[in-house]
Coordinates of C-alpha atoms in Angstrom, one line a residue:
X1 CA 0.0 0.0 0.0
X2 CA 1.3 3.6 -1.0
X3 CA 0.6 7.0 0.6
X4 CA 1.8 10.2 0.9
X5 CA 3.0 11.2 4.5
X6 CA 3.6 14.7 5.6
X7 CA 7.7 15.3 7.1
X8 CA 8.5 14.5 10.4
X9 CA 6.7 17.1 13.1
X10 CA 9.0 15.9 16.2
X11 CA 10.6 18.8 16.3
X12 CA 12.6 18.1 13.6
X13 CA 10.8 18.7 10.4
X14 CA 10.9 22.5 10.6
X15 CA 13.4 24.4 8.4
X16 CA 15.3 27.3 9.3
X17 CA 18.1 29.0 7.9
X18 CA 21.5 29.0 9.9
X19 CA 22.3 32.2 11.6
X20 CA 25.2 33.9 10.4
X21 CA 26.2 34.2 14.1
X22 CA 27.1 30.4 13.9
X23 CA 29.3 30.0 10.8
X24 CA 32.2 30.9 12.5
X25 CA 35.7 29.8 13.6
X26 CA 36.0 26.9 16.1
X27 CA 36.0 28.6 20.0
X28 CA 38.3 27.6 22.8
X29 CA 35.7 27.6 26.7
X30 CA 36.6 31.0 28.0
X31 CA 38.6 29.3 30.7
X32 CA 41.3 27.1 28.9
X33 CA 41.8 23.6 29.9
X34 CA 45.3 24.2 31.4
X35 CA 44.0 27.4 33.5
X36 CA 43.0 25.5 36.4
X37 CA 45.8 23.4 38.0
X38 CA 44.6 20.2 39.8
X39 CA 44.9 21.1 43.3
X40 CA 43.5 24.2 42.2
X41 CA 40.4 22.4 41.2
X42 CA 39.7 20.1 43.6
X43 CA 40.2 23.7 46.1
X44 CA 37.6 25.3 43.7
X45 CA 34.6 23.1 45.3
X46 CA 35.1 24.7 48.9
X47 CA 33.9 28.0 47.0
X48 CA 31.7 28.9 44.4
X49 CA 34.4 28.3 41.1
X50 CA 33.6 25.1 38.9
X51 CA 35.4 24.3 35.7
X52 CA 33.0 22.6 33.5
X53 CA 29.1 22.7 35.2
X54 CA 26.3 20.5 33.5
X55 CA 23.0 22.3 34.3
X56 CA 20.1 19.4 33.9
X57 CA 20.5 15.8 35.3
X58 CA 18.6 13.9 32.8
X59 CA 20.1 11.1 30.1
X60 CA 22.4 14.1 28.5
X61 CA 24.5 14.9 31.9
X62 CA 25.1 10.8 32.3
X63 CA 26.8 10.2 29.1
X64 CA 28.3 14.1 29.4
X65 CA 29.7 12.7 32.4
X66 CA 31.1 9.8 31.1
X67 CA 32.8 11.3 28.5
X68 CA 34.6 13.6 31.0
X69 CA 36.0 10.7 32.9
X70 CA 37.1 8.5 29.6
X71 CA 39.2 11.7 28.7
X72 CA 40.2 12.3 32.8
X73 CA 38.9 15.7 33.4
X74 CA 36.1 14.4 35.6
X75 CA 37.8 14.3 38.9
X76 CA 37.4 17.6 40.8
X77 CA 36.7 19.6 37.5
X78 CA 33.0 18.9 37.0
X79 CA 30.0 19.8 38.6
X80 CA 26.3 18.3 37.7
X81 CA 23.3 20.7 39.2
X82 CA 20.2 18.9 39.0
X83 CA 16.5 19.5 40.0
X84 CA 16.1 15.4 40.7
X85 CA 16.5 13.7 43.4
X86 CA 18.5 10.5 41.8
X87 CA 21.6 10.3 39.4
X88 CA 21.0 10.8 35.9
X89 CA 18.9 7.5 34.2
X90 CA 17.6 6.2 31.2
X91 CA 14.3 8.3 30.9
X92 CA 12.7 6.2 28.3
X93 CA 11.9 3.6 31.3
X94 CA 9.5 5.6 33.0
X95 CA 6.7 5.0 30.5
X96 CA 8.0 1.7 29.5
X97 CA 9.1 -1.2 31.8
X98 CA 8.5 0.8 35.3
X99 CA 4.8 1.1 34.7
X100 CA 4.7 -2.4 34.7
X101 CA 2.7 -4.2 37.9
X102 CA 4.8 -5.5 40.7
X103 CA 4.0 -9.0 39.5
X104 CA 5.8 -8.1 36.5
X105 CA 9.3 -7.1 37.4
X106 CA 9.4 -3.4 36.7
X107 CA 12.1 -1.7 36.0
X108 CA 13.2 0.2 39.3
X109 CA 16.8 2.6 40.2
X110 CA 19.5 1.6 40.3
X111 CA 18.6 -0.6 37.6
X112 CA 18.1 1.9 34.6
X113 CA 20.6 4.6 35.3
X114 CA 22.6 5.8 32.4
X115 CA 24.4 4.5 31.0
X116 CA 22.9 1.0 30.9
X117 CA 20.6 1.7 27.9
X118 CA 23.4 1.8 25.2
X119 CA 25.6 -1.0 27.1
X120 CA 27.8 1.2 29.4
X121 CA 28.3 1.0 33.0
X122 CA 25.7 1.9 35.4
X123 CA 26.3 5.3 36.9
X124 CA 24.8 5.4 40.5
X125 CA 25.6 8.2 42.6
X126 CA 28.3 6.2 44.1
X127 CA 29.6 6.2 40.7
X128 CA 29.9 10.3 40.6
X129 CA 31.2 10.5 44.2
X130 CA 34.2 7.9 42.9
X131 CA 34.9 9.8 39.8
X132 CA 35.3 13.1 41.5
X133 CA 32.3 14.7 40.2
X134 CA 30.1 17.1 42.5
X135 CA 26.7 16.5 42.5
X136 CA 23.8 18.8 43.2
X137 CA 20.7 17.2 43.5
X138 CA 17.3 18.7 43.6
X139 CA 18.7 22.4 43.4
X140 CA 17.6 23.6 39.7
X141 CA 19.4 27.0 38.7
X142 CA 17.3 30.1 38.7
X143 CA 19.2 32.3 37.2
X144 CA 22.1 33.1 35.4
X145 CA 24.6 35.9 35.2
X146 CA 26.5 35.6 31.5
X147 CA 28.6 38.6 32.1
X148 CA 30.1 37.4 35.4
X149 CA 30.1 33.4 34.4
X150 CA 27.9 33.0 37.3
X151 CA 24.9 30.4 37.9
X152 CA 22.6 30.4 40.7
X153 CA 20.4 28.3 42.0
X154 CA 17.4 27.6 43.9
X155 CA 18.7 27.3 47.3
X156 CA 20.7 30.7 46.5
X157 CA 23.9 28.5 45.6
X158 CA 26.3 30.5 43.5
X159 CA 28.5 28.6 40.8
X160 CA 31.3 30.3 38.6
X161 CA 31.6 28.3 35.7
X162 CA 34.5 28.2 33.1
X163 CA 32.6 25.8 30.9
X164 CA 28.9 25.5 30.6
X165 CA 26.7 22.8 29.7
X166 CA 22.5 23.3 29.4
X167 CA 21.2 19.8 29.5
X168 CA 17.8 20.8 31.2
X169 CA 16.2 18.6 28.4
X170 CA 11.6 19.1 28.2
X171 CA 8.5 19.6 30.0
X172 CA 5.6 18.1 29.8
X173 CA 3.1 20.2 28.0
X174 CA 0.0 20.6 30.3
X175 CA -3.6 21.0 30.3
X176 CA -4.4 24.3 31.9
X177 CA -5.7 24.5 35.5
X178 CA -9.0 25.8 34.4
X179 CA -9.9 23.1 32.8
X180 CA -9.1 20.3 35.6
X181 CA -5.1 20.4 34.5
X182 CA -3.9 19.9 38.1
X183 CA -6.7 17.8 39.5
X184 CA -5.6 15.0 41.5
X185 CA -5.8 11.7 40.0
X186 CA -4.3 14.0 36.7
X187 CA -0.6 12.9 35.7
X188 CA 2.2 13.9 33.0
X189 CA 5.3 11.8 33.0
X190 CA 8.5 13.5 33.1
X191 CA 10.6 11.7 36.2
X192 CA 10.9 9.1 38.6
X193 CA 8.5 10.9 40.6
X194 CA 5.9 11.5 38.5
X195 CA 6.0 7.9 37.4
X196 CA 5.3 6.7 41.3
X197 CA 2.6 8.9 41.3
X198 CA 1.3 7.2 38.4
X199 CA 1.6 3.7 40.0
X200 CA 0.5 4.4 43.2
X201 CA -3.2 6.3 41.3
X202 CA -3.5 3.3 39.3
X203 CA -3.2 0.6 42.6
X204 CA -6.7 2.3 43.3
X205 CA -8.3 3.1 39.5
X206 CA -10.4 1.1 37.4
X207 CA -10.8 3.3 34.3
X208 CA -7.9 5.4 33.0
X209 CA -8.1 7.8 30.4
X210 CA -5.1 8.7 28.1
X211 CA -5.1 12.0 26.5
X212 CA -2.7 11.8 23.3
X213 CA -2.2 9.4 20.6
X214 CA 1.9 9.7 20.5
X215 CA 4.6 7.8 22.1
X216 CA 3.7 8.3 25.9
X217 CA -0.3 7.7 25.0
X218 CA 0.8 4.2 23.4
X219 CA 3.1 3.3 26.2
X220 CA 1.3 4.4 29.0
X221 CA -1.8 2.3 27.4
X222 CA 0.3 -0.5 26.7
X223 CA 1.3 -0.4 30.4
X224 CA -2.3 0.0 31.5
X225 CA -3.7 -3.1 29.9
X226 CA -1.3 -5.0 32.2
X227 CA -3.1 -3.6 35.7
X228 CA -6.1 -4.9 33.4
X229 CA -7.7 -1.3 33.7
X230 CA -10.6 0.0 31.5
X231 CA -8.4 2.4 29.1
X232 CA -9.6 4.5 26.8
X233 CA -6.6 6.9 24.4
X234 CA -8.4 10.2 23.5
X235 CA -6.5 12.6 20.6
X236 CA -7.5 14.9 18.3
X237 CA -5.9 13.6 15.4
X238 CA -7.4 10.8 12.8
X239 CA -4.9 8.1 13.8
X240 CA -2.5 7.3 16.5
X241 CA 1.1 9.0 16.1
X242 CA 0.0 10.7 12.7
X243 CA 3.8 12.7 13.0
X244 CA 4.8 9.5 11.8
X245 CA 2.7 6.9 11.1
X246 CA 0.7 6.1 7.8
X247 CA -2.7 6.3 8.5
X248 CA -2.6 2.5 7.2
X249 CA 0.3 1.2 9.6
X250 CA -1.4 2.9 12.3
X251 CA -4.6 1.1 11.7
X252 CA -2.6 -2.1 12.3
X253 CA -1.3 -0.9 15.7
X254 CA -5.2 0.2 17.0
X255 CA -6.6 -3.1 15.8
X256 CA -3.7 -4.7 18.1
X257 CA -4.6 -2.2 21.0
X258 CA -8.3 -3.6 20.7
X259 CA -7.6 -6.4 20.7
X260 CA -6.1 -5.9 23.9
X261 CA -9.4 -3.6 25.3
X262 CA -8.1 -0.4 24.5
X263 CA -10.6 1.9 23.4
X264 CA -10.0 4.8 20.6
X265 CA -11.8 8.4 21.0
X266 CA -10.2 10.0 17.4
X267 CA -10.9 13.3 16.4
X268 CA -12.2 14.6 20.0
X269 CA -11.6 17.6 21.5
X270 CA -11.6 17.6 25.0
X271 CA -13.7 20.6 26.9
X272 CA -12.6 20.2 30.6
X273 CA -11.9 17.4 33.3
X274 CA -14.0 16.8 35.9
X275 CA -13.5 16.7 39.8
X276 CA -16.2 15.0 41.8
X277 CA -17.3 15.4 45.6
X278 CA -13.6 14.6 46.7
X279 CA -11.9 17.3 44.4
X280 CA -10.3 14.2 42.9
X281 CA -10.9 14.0 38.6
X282 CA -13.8 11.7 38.0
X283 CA -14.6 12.2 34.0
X284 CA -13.6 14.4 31.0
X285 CA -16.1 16.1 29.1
X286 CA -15.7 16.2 25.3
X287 CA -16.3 19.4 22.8
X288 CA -19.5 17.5 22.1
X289 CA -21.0 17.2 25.1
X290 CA -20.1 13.4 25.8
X291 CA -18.2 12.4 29.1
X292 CA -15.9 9.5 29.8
X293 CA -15.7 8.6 33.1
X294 CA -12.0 8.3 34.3
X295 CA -10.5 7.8 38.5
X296 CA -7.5 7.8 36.8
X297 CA -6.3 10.9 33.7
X298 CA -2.6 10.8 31.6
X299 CA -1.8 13.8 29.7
X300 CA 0.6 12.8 26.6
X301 CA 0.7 15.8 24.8
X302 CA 3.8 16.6 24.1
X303 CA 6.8 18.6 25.9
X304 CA 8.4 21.9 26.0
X305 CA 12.0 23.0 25.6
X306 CA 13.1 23.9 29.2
X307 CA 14.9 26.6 28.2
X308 CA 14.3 28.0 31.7
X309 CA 16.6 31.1 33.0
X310 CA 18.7 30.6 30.1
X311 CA 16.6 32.7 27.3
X312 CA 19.2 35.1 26.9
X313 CA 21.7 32.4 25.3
X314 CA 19.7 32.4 22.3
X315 CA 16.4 30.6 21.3
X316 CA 15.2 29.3 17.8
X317 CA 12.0 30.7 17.4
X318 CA 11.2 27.8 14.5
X319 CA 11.7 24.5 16.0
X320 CA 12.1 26.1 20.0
X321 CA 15.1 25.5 21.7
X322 CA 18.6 26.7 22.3
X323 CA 20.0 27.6 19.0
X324 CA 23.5 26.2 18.4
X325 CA 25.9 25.0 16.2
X326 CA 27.3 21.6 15.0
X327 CA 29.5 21.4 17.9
X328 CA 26.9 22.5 20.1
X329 CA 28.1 26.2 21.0
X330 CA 25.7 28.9 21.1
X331 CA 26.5 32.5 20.3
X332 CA 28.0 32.8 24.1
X333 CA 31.5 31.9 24.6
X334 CA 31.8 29.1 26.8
X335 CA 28.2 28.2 26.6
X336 CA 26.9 24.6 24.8
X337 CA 23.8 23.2 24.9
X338 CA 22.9 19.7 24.1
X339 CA 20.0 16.9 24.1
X340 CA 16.2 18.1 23.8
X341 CA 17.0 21.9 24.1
X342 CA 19.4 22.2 21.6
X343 CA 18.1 23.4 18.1
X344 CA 20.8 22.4 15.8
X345 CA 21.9 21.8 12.0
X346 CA 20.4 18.3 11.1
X347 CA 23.7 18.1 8.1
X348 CA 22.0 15.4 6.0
X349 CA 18.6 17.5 5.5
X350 CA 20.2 20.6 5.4
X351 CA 17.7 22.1 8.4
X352 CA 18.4 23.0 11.4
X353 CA 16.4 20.4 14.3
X354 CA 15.4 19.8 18.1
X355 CA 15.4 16.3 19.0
X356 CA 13.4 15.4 21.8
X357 CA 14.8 11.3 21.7
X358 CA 17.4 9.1 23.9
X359 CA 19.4 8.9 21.3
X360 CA 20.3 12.2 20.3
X361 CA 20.6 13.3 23.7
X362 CA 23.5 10.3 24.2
X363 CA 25.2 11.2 20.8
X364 CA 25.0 15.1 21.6
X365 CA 26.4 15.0 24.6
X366 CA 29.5 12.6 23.7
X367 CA 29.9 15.0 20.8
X368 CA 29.9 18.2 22.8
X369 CA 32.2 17.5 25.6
X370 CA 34.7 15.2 22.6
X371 CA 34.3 19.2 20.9
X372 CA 35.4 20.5 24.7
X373 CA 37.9 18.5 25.8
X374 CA 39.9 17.5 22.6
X375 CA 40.7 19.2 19.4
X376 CA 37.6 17.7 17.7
X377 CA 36.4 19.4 15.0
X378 CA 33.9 17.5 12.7
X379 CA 30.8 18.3 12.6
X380 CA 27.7 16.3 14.8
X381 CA 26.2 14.7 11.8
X382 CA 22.5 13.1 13.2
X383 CA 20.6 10.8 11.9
X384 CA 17.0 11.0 13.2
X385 CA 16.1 7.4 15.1
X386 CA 13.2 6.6 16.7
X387 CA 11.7 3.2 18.7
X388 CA 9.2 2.4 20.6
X389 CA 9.0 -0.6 23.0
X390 CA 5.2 -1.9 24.0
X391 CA 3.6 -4.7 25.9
X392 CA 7.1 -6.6 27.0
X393 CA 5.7 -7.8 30.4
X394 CA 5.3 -10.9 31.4
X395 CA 2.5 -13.1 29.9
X396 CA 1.6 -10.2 27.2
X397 CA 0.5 -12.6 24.0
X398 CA 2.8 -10.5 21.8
X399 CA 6.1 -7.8 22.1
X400 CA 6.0 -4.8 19.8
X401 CA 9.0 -3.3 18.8
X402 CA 9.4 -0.7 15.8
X403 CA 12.2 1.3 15.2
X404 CA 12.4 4.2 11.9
X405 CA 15.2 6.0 10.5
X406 CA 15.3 8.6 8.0
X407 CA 13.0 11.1 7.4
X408 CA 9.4 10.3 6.7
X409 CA 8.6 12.2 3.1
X410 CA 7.8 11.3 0.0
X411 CA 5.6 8.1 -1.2
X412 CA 5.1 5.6 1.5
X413 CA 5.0 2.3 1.1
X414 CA 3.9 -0.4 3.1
X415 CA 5.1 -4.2 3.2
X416 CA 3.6 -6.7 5.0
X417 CA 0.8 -8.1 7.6
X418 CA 1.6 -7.2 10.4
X419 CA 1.6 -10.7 11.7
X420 CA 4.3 -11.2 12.3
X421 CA 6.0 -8.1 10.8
X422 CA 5.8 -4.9 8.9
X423 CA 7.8 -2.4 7.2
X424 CA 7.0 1.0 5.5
X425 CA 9.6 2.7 2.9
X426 CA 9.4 6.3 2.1
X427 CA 11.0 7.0 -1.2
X428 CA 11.2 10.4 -2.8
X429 CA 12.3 11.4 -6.4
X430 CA 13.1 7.6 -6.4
X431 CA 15.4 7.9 -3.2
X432 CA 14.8 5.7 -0.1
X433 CA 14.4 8.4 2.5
X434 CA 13.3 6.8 5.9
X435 CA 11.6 3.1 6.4
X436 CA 10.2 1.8 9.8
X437 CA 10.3 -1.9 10.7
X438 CA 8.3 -3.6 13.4
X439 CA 9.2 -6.8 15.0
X440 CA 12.6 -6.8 13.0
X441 CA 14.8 -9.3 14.0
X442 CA 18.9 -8.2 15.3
X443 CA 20.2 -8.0 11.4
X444 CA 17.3 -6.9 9.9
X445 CA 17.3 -3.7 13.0
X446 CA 21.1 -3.0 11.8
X447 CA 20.5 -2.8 7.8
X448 CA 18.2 0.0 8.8
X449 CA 20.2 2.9 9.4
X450 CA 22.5 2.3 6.5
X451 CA 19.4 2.6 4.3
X452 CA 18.2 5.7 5.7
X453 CA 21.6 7.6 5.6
X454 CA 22.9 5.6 2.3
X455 CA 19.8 6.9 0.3
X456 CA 19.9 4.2 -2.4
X457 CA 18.2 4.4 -5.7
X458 CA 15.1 1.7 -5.3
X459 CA 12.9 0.3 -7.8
X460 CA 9.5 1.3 -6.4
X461 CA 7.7 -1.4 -8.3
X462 CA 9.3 -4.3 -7.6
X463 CA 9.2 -2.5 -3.8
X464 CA 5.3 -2.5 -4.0
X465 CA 5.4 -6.5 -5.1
X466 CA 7.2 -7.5 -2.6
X467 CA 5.7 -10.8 -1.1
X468 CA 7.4 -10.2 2.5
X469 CA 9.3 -7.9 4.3
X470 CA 12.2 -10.1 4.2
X471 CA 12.0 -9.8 0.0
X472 CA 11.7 -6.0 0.4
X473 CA 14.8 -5.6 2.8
X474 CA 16.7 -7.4 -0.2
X475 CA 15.5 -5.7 -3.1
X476 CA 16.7 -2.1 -1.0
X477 CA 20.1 -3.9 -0.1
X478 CA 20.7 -4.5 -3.5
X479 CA 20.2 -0.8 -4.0
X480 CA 23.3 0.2 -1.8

């Protein structure tokens, strides 16, 4: 089957011209590596002078981190300010394998701290107390003084800083209070805590509504069918993740989500959310008039650059975000941002991009504190990944697994049943541009990104005849 699909819209689809301010000549940190001697530095934490500060304590800082110790300027050089309580972790968890039910085996800390999700060591806070680093847990900065190289933060902390980091990553777009945003019994799943609320709501519910039809509306609905709750997904759109999905492929993923009890609301518009005697949400009222009785409310909507106290370093006003360049400086000496809140050139589309995905905000970081530490000097060329993990408890009848790579534009075309797998191609002006695979098996997941950033020539016919996914995965090999 062949459709046309709109370009990505995950922040990463929007194009915008590079500033001028950023074609420039590579830029030492406005302190120089050798500037601080080591007994100097590991003086500097009695008082308020850091070398290198990471503001943000999310997947970024942990693989930041790590870089910083493999090239041994960790130790009494680098400070971490967070506004969570725990070391940094592998945030794609919380609305995958911790929202599972006790019986189970969810995912719980230390288990999932970075960086365990791309096969690295597991960073506790043990880990950063070893290595030398200082650690500032729940103390988010407040403010920042660019003149003076000076942060400071909630608990009136003041932090010079040679180098700077932002990794302060999203939030979680909200429903306004007005209309029932902050009831109780109403989540939106950004951290370790907000995920325990979530558990600990849903010990007690029955019926859950989801509102959103994206990644954390199919994962938290996925999760939910395992505490065998009534769930219905509510979204405005036609289909489920319509940034990416055909409106065919996701047909095939509802079907398996009703199968599995989930019910589908598309093309509502919800009105308010409604408390009942307790205060506590007990329904949401549609644009229409209908109501859907809920003891239990997600909001998947989508996130927000948290670009916080640091608006002054320069936004993107197209995609959002901390403008930089392909080594992550903005237009402030000394300043990088990385991860989620960085708007940067995407090289291969020849756009500049915000990412908000795991992956990028590993490869980002690595990249930016390689262009710190070293005389690194090639630019951060992404290619956009995405993946989704879904009912992977125990005694679910089936795992999904998709991952895409690419750029979804052009024709799309779709191979497969779904049972047992699938795969869409998007080929424009005969060019293989992205292609999406579910239930891939190891070598088939690996021939994926070559595709995507190879951009073969393919033979769109003998692509739509393909008898199996397997066949089409040749006949686009054969292309490279």
């Amino acid at each position: 089957m062949a459709s046309a699909s709109a370009s990505l819209k995950h922040g990463l689809s929007l194009w915008c011209p590079e500033p001028p301010a950023l074609r420039r000549a590579p830029q030492r940190s406005s302190i120089g590596l050798g500037s601080f001697r080591r007994s100097y530095a590991a003086a500097a934490f009695d008082n308020e002078n850091r070398e290198f500060v990471i503001v943000g304590g999310g997947n970024s800082a942990g693989y930041a981190a790590r870089t910083f110790v493999e090239h041994g300027m960790a130790d009494g050089r680098l400070c971490i300010v967070s506004k969570e309580a725990h070391a940094p972790y592998e945030r794609p968890a919380l609305t995958k394998g911790y929202l599972f039910p006790l019986d189970k085996k969810p995912a719980r800390l230390p288990g999932f701290h970075t960086c365990v999700g791309s096969g690295g060591e597991r960073q506790t806070a043990e880990w950063y107390k070893e290595k030398g680093i200082e650690m500032l847990y729940e103390d988010p900065v407040t403010s920042i003084d660019i003149d003076k190289q000076t942060l400071t933060t909630d608990s009136g902390k003041l932090l010079k800083y040679g180098s700077l980091i932002i990794a302060t990553g999203c939030t979680a777009s909200r429903f306004p209070e007005k209309i029932g945003g902050n009831l109780p019994g109403v989540h939106y799943i950004r951290d370790v805590a907000d995920a325990n609320s979530l558990i600990s709501s849903w010990e007690k519910a029955k019926k859950l509504v989801v509102v959103g039809g994206g990644y954390i509306g199919m994962e938290v609905a996925a999760a939910a069918v395992a505490w065998k709750l009534d769930t219905t997904i509510i979204f405005p759109e036609n289909h489920l993740l319509q940034r990416l999905f055909t409106p065919s492929l996701a047909q095939r993923y509802e079907e398996f989500y009703k199968d599995n009890g989930v019910k589908f609301m598309k093309g509502a518009s919800i009105k308010h959310l409604e408390a009942g005697s307790d205060g506590h949400v007990c329904s949401v009222k549609l644009e229409d008039g209908s109501m859907i009785e809920a003891d239990a409310v997600v909001i998947g909507i989508g996130a927000k650059p948290a670009v916080g106290p640091f608006e002054r370093v320069g936004l993107n006003s197209s995609v959002g975000g901390i403008q930089v360049d392909s080594q992550f400086r903005t237009k402030i000496p000394g300043i990088f941002a990385i991860g989620d809140v960085a708007a940067f050139p995407l090289k291969m589309y020849d756009r500049i991009a915000r990412v908000e995905h795991v992956d990028h905000a590993r490869r980002s970081a690595q990249h930016c504190a390689k262009s710190i530490l070293t005389a690194q000097t090639h630019i951060y060329d992404y290619l956009p990944y995405f993946y989704s993990r879904v009912f992977e408890y125990e005694g679910s009848p089936r795992k999904l697994w998709w991952q895409f790579f690419g750029d979804n534009v052009g024709e799309a075309i779709e191979v497969g049943s779904f049972d047992p797998k699938i795969a869409t191609f998007w080929v424009d002006s005969g060019k293989l541009k992205g292609v999406l695979l579910e239930s891939g098996n190891p070598e088939e997941f690996q021939l994926l990104p070559k595709l995507a950033r190879s951009q073969p020539t393919v033979d769109t016919t003998k692509l739509r005849n393909a008898s199996s996914v397997e066949e089409a995965l040749e006949i686009v090999q054969q292309s490279l």
